[in-house]
Short mmCIF file of C-alpha atoms in Angstrom, two decimals:
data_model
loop_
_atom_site.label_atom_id
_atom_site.label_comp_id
_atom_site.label_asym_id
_atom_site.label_seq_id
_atom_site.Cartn_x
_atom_site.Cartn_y
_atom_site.Cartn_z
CA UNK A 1 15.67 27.31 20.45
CA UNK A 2 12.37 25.64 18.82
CA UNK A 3 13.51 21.75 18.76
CA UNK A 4 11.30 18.99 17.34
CA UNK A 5 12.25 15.18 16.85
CA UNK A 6 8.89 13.69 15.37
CA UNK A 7 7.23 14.23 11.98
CA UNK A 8 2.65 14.54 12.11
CA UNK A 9 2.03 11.10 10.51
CA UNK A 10 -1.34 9.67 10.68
CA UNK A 11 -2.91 11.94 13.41
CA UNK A 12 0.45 11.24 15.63
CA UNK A 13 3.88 12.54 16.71
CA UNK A 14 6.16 9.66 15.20
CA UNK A 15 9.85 9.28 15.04
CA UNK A 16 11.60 9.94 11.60
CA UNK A 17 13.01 7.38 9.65
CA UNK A 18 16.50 8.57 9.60
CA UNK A 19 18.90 10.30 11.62
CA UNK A 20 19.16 13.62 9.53
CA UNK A 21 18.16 17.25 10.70
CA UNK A 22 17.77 20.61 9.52
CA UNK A 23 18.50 23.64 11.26
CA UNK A 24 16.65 26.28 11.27
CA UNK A 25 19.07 29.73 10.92
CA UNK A 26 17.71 33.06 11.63
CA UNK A 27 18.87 34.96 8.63
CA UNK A 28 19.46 38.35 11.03
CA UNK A 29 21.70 36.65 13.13
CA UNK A 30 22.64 34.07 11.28
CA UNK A 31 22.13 31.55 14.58
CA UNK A 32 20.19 28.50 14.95
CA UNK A 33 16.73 28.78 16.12
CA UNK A 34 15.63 25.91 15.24
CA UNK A 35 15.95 22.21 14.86
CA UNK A 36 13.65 19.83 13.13
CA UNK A 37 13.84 16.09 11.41
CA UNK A 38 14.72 15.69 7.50
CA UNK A 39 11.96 14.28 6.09
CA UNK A 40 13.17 10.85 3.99
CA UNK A 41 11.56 8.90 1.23
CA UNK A 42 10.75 6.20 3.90
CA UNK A 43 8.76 8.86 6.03
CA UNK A 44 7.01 10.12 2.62
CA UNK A 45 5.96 6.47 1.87
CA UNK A 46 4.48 6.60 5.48
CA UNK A 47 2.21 9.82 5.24
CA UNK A 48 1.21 8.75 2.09
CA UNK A 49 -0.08 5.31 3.05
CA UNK A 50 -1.72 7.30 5.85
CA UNK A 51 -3.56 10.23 3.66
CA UNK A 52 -4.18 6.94 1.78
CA UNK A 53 -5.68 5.01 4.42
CA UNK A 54 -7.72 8.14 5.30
CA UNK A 55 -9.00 8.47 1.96
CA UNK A 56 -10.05 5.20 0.85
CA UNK A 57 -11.02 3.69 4.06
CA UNK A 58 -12.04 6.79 6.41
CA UNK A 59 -14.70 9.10 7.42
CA UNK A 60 -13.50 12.28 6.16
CA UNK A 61 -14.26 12.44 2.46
CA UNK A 62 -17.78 10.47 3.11
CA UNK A 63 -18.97 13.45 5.33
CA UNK A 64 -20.84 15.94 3.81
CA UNK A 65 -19.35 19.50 2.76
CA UNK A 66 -21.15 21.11 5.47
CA UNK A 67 -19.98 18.78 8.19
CA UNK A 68 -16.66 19.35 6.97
CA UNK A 69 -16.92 23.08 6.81
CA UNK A 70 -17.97 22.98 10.65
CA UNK A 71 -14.34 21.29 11.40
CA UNK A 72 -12.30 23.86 9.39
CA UNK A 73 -14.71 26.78 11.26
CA UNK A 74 -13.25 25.14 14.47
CA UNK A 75 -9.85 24.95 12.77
CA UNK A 76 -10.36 28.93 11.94
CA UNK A 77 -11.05 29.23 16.04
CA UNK A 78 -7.92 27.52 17.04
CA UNK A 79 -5.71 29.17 14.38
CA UNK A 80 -7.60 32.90 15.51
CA UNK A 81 -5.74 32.60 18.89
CA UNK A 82 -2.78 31.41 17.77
CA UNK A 83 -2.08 33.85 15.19
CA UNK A 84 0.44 36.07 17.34
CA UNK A 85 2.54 33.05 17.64
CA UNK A 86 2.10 31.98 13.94
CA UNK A 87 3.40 35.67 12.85
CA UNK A 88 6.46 35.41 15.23
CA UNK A 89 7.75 32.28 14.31
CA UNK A 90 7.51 33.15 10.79
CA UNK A 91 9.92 36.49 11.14
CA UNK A 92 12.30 34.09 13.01
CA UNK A 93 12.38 31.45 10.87
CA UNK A 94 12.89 33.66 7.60
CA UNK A 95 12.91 37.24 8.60
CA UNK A 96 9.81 38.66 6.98
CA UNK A 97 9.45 41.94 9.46
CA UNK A 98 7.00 41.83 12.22
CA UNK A 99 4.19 44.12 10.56
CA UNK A 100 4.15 42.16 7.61
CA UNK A 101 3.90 39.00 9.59
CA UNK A 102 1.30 40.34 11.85
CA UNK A 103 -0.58 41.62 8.74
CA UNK A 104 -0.54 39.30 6.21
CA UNK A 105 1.91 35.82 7.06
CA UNK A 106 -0.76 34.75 10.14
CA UNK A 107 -4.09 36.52 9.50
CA UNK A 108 -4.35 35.82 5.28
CA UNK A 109 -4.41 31.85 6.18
CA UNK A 110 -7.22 32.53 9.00
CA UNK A 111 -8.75 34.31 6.28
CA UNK A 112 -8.93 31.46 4.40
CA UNK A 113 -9.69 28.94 6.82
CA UNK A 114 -13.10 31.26 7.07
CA UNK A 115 -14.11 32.11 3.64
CA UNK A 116 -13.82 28.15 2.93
CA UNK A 117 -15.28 27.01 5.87
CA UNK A 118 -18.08 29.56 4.84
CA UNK A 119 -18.43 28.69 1.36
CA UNK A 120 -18.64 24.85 2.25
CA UNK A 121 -22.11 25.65 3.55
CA UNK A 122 -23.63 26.56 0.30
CA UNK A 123 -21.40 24.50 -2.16
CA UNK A 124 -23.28 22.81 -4.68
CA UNK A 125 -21.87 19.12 -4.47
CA UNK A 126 -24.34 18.02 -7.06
CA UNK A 127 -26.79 19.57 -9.31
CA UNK A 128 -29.43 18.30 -11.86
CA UNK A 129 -28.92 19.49 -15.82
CA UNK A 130 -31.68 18.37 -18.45
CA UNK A 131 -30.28 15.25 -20.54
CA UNK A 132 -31.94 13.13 -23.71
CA UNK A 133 -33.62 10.79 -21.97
CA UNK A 134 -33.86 12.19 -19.00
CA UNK A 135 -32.46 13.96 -15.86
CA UNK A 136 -28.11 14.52 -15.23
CA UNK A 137 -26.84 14.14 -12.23
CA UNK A 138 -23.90 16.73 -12.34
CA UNK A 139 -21.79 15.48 -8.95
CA UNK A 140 -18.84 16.81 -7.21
CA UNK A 141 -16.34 14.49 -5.74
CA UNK A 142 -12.76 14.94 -3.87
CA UNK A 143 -9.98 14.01 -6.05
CA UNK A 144 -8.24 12.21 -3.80
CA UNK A 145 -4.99 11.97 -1.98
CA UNK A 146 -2.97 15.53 -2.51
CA UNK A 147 0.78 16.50 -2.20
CA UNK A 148 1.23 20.02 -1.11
CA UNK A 149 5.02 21.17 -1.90
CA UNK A 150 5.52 24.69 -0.72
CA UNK A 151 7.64 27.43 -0.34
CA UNK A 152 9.67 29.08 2.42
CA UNK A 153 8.57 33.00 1.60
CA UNK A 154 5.18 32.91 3.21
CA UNK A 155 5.17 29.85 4.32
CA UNK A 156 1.49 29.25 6.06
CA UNK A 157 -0.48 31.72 2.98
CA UNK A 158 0.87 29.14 0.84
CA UNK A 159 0.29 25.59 2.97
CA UNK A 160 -3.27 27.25 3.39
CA UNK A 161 -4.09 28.63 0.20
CA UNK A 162 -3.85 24.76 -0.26
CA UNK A 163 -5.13 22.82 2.85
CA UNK A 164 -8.20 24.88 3.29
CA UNK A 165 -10.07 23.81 -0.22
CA UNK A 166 -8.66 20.27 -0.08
CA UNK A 167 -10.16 19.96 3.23
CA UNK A 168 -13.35 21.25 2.27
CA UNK A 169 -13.18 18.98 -0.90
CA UNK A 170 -12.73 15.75 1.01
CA UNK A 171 -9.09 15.26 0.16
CA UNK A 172 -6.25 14.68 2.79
CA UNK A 173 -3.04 15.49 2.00
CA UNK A 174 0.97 15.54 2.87
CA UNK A 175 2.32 18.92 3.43
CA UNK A 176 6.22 19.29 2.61
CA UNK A 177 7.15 22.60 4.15
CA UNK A 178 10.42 24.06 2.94
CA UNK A 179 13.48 23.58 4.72
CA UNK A 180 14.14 26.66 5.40
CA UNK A 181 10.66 26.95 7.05
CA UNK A 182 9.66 24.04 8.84
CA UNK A 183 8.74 25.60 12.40
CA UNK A 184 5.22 27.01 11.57
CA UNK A 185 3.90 23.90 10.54
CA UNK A 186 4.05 22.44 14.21
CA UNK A 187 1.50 24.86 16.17
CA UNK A 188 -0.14 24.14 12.82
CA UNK A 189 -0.47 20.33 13.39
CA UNK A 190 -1.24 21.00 16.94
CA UNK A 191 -4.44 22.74 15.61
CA UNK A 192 -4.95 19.86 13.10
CA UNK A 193 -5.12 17.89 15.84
CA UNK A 194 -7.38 19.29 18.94
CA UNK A 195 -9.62 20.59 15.68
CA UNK A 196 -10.83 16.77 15.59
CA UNK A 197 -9.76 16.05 11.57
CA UNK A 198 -9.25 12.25 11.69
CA UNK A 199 -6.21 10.66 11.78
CA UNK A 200 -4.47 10.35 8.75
CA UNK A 201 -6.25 13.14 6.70
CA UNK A 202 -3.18 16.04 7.55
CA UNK A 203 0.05 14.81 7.16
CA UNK A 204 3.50 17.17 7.69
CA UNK A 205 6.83 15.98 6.64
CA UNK A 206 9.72 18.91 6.12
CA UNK A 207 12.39 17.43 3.79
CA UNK A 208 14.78 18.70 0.79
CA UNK A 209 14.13 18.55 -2.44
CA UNK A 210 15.09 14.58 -2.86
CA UNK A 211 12.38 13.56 -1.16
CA UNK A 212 10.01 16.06 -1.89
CA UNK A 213 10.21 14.93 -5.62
CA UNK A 214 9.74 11.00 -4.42
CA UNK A 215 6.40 12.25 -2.61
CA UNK A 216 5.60 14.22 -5.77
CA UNK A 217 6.12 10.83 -7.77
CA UNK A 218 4.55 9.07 -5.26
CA UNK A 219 2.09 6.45 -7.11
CA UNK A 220 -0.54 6.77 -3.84
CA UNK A 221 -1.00 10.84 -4.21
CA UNK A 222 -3.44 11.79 -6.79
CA UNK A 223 -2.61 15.29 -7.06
CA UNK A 224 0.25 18.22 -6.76
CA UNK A 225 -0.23 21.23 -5.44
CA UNK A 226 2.67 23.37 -5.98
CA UNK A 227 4.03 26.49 -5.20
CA UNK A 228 7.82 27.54 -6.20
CA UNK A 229 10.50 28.57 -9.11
CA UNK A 230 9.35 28.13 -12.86
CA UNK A 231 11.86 25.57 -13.00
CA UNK A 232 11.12 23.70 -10.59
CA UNK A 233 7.35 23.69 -11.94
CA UNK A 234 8.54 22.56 -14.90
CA UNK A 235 10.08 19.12 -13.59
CA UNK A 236 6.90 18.85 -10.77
CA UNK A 237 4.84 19.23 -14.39
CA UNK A 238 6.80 16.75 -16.33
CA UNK A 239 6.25 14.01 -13.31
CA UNK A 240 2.11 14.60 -13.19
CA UNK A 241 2.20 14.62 -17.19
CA UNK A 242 3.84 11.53 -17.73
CA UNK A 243 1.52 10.03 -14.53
CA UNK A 244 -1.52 11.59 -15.71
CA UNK A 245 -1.38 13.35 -12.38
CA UNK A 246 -3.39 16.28 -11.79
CA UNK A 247 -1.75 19.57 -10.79
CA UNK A 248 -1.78 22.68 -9.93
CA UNK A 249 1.68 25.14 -9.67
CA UNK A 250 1.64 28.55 -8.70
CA UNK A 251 5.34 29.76 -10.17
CA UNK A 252 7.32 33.22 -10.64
CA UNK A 253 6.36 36.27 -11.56
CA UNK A 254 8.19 39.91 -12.56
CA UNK A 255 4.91 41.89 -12.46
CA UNK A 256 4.71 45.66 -13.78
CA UNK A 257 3.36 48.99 -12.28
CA UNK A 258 2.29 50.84 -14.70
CA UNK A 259 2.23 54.92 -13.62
CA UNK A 260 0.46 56.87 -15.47
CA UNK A 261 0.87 60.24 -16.06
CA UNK A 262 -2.49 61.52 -13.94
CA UNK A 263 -1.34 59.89 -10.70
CA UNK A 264 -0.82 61.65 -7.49
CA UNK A 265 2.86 59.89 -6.59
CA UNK A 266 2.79 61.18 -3.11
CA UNK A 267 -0.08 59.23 -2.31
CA UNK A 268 0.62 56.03 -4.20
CA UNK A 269 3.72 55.49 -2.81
CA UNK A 270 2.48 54.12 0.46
CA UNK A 271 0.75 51.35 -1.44
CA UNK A 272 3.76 51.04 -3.91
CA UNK A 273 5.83 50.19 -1.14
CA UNK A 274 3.66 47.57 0.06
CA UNK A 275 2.79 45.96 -3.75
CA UNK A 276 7.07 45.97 -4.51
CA UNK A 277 8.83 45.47 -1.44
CA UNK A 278 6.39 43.33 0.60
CA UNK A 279 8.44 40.93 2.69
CA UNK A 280 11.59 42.27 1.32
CA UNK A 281 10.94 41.95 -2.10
CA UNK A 282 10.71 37.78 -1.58
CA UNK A 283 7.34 37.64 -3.21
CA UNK A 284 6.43 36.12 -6.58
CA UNK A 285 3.73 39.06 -7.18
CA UNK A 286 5.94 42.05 -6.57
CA UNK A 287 5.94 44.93 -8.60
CA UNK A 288 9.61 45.10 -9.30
CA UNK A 289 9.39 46.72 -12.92
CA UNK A 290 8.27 50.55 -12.68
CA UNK A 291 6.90 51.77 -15.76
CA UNK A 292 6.88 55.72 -15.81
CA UNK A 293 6.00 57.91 -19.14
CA UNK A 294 8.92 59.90 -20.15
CA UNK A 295 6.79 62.82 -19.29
CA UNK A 296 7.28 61.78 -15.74
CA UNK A 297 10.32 59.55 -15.50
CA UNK A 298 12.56 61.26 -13.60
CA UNK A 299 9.90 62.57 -10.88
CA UNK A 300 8.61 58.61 -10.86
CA UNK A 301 12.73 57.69 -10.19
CA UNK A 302 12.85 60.64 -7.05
CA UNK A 303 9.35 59.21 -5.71
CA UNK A 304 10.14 55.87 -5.97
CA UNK A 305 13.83 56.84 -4.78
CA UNK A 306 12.67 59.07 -1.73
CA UNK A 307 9.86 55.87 -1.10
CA UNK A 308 12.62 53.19 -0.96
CA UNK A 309 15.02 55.65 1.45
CA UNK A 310 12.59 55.88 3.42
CA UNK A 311 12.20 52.38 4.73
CA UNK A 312 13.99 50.87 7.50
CA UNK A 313 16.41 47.63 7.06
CA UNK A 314 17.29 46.03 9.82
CA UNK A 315 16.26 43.71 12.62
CA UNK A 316 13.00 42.05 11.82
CA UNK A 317 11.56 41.43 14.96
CA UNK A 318 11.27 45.55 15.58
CA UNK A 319 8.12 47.08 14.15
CA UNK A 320 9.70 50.12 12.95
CA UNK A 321 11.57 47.83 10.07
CA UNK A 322 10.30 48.06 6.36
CA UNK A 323 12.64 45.56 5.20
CA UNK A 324 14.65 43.03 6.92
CA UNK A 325 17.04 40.13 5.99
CA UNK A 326 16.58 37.51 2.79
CA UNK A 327 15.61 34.58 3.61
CA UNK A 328 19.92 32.93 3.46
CA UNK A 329 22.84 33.68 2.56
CA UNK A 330 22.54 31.76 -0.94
CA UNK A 331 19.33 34.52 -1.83
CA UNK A 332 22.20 37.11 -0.22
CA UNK A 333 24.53 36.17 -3.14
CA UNK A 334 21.88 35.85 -5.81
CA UNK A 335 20.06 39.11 -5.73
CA UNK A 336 23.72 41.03 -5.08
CA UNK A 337 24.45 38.81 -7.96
CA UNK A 338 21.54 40.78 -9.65
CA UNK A 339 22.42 44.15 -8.79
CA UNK A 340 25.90 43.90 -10.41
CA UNK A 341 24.34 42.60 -13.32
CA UNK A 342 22.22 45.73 -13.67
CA UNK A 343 25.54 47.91 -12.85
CA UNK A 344 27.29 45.93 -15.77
CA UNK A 345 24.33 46.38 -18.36
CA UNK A 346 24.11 50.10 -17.78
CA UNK A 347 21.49 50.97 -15.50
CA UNK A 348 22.31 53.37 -12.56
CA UNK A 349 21.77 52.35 -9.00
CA UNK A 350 19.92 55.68 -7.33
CA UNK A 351 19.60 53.97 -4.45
CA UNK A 352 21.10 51.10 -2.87
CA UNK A 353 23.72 49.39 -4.53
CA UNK A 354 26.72 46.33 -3.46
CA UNK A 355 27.26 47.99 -0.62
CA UNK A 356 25.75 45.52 2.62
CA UNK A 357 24.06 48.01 5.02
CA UNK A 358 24.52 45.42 7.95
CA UNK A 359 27.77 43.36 8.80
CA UNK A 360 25.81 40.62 9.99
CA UNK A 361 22.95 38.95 8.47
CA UNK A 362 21.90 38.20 5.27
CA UNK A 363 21.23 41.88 3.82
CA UNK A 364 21.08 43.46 0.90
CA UNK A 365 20.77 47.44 0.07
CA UNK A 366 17.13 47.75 -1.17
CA UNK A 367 18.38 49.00 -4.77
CA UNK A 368 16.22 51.03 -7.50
CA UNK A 369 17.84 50.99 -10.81
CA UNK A 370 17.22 54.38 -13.09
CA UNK A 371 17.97 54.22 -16.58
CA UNK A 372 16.69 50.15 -16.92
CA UNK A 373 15.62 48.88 -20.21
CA UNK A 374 12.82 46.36 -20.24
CA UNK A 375 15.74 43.97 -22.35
CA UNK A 376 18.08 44.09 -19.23
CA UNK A 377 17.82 40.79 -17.44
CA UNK A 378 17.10 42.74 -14.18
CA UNK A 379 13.59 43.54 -15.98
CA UNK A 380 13.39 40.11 -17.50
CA UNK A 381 14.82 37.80 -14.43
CA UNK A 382 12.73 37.23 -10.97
CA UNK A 383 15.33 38.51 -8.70
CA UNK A 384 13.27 37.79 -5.60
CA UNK A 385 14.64 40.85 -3.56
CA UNK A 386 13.93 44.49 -2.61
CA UNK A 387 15.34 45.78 -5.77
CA UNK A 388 13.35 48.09 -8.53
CA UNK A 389 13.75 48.29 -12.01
CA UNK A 390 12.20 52.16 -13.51
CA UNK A 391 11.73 51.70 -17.22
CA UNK A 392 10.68 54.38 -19.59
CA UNK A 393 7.19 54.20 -22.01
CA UNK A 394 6.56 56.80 -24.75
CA UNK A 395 2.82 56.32 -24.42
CA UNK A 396 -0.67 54.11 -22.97
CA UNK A 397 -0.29 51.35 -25.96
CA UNK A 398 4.06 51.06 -24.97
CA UNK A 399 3.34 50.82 -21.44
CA UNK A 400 0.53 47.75 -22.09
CA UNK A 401 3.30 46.48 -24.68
CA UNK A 402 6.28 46.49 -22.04
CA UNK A 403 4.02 45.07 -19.49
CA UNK A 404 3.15 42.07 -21.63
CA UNK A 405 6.84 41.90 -22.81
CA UNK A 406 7.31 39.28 -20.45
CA UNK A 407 7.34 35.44 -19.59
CA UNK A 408 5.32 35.69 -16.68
CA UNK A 409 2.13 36.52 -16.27
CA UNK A 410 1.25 36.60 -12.53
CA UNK A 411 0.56 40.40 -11.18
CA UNK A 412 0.48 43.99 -11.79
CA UNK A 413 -0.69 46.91 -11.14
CA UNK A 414 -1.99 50.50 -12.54
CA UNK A 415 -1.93 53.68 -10.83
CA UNK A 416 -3.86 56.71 -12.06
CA UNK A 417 -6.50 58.93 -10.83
CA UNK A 418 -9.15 57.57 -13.23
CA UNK A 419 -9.84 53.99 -11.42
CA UNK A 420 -12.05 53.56 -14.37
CA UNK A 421 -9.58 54.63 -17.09
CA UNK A 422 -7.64 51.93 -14.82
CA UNK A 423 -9.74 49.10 -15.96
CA UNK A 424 -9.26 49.90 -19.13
CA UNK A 425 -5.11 49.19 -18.61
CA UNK A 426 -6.06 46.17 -16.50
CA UNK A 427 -8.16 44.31 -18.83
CA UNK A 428 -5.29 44.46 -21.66
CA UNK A 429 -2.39 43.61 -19.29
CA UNK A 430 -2.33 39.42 -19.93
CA UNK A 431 -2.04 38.94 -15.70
CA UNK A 432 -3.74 36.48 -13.48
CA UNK A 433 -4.05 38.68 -10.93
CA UNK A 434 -4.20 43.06 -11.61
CA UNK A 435 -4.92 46.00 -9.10
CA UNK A 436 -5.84 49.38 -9.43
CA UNK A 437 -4.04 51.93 -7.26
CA UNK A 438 -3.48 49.05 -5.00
CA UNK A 439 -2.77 45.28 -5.08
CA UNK A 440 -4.73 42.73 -3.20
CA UNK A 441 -4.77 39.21 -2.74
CA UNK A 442 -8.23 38.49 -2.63
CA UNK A 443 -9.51 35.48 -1.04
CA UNK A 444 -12.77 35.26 -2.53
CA UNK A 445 -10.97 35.64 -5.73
CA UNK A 446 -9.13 33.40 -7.97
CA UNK A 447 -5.04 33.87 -7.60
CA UNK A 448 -3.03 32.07 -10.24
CA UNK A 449 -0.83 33.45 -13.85
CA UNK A 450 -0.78 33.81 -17.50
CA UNK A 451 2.05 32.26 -19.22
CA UNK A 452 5.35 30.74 -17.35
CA UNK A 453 3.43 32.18 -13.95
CA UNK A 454 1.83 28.39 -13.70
CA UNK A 455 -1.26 26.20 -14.49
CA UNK A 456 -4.63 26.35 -12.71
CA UNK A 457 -6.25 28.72 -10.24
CA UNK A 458 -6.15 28.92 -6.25
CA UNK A 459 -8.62 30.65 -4.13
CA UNK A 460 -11.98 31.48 -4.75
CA UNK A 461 -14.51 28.75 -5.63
CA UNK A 462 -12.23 27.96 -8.54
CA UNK A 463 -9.51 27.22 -5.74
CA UNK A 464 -11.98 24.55 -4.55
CA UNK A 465 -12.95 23.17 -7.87
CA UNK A 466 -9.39 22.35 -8.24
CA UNK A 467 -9.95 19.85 -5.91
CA UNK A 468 -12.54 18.12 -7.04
CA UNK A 469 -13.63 15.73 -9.97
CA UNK A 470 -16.67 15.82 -12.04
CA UNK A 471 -19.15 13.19 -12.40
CA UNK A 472 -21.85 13.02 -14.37
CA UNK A 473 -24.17 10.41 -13.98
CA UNK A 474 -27.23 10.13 -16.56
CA UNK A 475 -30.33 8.25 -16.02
CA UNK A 476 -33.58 7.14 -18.21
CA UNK A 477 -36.49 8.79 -17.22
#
C-alpha cells in the first residue's frame, strides 16, 4: 500500500494539521491502496503563506522567463523517467486502463512541461507600441499567488495543464488534488523538489471540498484555476466575483459526433472509440451524443454497437482492457442511475444495459442507447460514463442545430470523407475545442468551452497569458 503522513509545504515534507486521512480505494477491487493526510483549513493557510512568501519576497517570479523555462526543461527530464510510474499509479488510484494511462494520463503532462518550457524561450515579456507622446511599454507580469483545484479523472493532465504556464509566468501556487486522487501528486513533488524550484513556489495539499473552498476564498491567492462539475464552477465563480478574483474553470461538457453520411464507419470507429469512451467514458470532452442521418441511422447504431462490444471491461491494470472500473461506487450509482433513466424515457439499450458485468468493482455495462432523442436527459445530462446516446438528423443544417442544442460547449467532432467539407461543420458547431475524423487535445492549442463548458482558455500561449497581467507603462519622449 502507498502510505504518506506529510503534506509538500514550503519546499518540505511537513506534518498535517489534523489527525484526518483519506484512503485511497482501488475501484477494481474495491481495497485500499492508499493512505494519505486530509488536507485542513489550517494546512491551506500554511501553503498559502508559503506560495505567498515565495511570491512577494522570493527569487522565482524576479527571474527571467528564460531562466525559468530552463527549470521546468529540467522538470520535463525528471518527469520523462518517471512517467511509467506516473501512468501506474494513476490506473490504481482511479482505474483509467493501462494503455490509456501509458498514452495519455503520464506522457500529455510531459508534453506540456516541454512545449512551455520551450515557449518560455521566445515569450515576449514586454514589447514597445507607438503612444502620443511617445514610446509604450507593453509589459508582462505574473499574476500572483494561484490556487489550482482539480479533478480526480486525469488527475496530472489537469494539475499540469495548470502548473506548467503558472510556472513559466512567475506564479507559485497550491495544488488541491482530489481525494480520490491524491497519490500522483507525491513522485510529483519529489520532482518539484530535486528540479531546484525554490521553496515555497509548489505547494500540494489533498483535502475535501471544505477546505478546498477556504483555499479558494483564501484572501492571500490571487487566482483560481479550476477544473470540475458546472456546479461546482458556478460557486468557485461566485467566490472570485465577489473578490474580484481572477479565474479560470474548465467545466462539463456533452460533446456531439456528428456522422455524416460520406464516412467510411469501419475506419472511424477506431478513433470513435477513443474520442467517446476514453478512460471509461470519465472525460468532460467525450463524444457521448452520436448524431447519424436517418439515411444511415441504423448502420451508425450496428457500428457503433459492434465498436462498443468489442471492447474489453475488466481489470485495469491488463493491457488488453478498453474500459475498466468508474472511478467509486457513488459514479457506479450515478451513471446506472442514467441508464435507467434512458430505459424509462424510451430509448432502447442495444448494448449494455443494468446488468453489472463484474461482481466486484465499481462497473458498469458500457451502454449505447438507439432510439435517443436529443430532449432525453441522457442527451442533455453529463453522465460521465461509457454510455452513448445515437440521435437521428434529417439533414447538414439539423445535425449543426442538434449539436448546438446544448448547454455546453466544450468538444465535438465531425466525421466524413471530405476533411474540408469537415471544416465547414466545425466552424458552425459553437465548441471550444472541434476535430475532424479525430479528436485531439492539442498542446500548442488553446483548450477551454463555449457556454456552461467554463470561462477562459488553457494551453497554448493563451494558457500562459492567463497567467499573467498587463502593464502598460507610457513615457514622454
Amino acid at each position: 500500500m502507498r502510505q504518506h503522513d506529510t503534506l509538500f509545504i514550503g519546499g518540505d515534507w511537513v506534518a498535517p494539521a489534523g489527525t484526518g486521512t483519506i484512503d485511497v480505494i482501488s475501484p477494481h477491487t474495491e481495497e485500499v491502496v492508499g493512505r494519505v493526510p486530509d488536507g485542513t483549513a489550517a494546512d491551506m493557510d500554511r501553503a498559502v503563506a508559503a506560495a505567498r512568501q515565495a511570491f512577494d519576497h522570493g527569487p522565482w517570479p524576479r527571474m527571467t522567463m528564460p531562466e525559468r523555462a530552463a527549470v521546468l526543461s529540467r522538470l520535463a527530464e525528471l518527469y520523462a523517467a518517471r512517467q511509467g510510474e506516473m501512468a501506474e499509479i494513476i490506473t490504481l488510484e482511479m482505474g483509467s486502463p493501462i494503455t490509456f494511462s501509458q498514452m495519455a494520463q503520464a506522457p500529455q503532462p510531459l508534453g506540456m512541461l516541454q512545449y512551455y518550457a520551450e515557449l518560455g524561450k521566445t515569450f515576449p515579456v514586454e514589447e514597445e507600441r507607438p503612444g502620443t507622446f511617445g514610446s509604450v511599454t507593453v509589459r508582462r507580469e505574473p499574476v500572483g499567488v494561484v490556487a489550482a483545484v482539480v479533478p480526480w479523472n486525469v488527475p496530472q493532465f489537469v494539475i499540469m495543464i495548470k502548473l506548467a504556464p503558472a510556472l513559466l509566468a512567475g506564479c507559485t501556487i497550491v495544488v488541491k488534488p482530489a481525494p480520490e486522487t491524491p497519490l500522483d501528486a507525491y513522485p510529483l513533488a519529489e520532482m518539484v523538489k530535486e528540479a531546484g524550484i525554490p521553496d515555497g513556489v509548489v505547494n500540494i495539499v489533498a483535502a475535501g471540498r471544505e477546505a478546498g473552498e477556504h483555499l479558494v476564498s483564501h484572501p492571500g491567492v490571487d487566482k483560481v484555476a479550476f477544473t470540475g462539475s458546472t456546479a461546482a464552477g458556478r460557486r468557485i465563480a461566485a467566490i472570485c466575483g465577489e473578490q474580484l478574483k481572477r479565474c479560470t474553470l474548465e467545466l462539463g461538457g456533452k460533446s456531439a459526433a456528428i456522422i455524416l453520411d460520406d464516412c467510411d464507419l469501419s475506419s472511424a470507429m477506431g478513433f470513435l472509440s477513443i474520442a467517446s469512451l476514453m478512460n471509461n467514458g470519465q472525460a468532460c470532452i467525450a463524444q457521448t451524443r452520436i448524431l447519424a442521418s436517418r439515411n444511415r441511422y441504423d448502420e451508425v447504431v450496428d457500428a457503433v454497437s459492434g465498436m462498443v462490444r468489442g471492447m474489453q471491461v475488466g481489470d485495469p491494470s491488463d493491457p488488453a482492457t478498453g474500459i475498466g472500473p468508474l472511478v467509486a461506487k457513488r459514479q457506479q450509482e450515478r451513471v446506472e442511475g442514467y441508464i435507467k433513466i434512458g430505459l424509462d424515457e424510451g430509448a432502447k439499450a442495444v448494448v449494455g444495459g443494468l446488468d453489472r458485468p463484474h461482481d466486484r468493482g465499481w462497473y458498469v455495462a458500457p451502454t449505447v442507447f438507439a432510439g435517443a432523442t436529443n430532449e432525453m436527459r441522457i442527451a442533455r445530462e453529463e453522465i460521465f460514463g461509457p454510455v452513448l446516446a445515437v440521435i437521428p438528423y434529417e439533414d447538414e443544417a439539423d445535425a449543426i442545430r442538434i449539436a448546438n442544442d446544448s448547454d455546453y460547449g466544450l468538444a465535438g467532432t465531425v466525421w466524413t470523407a471530405d476533411t474540408e467539407h469537415g471544416m465547414d461543420i466545425a466552424r458552425q458547431v459553437r465548441a471550444g475545442t472541434y476535430g475532424v475524423n479525430l479528436y485531439m487535445v492539442e498542446t500548442s492549442s488553446p483548450f477551454g468551452g463555449f457556454k456552461s463548458s467554463g470561462l477562459g482558455r488553457e494551453l497554448g500561449p493563451e494558457g500562459l497569458s492567463s497567467f499573467l497581467e498587463y502593464k502598460s507603462i507610457a513615457r514622454l519622449g
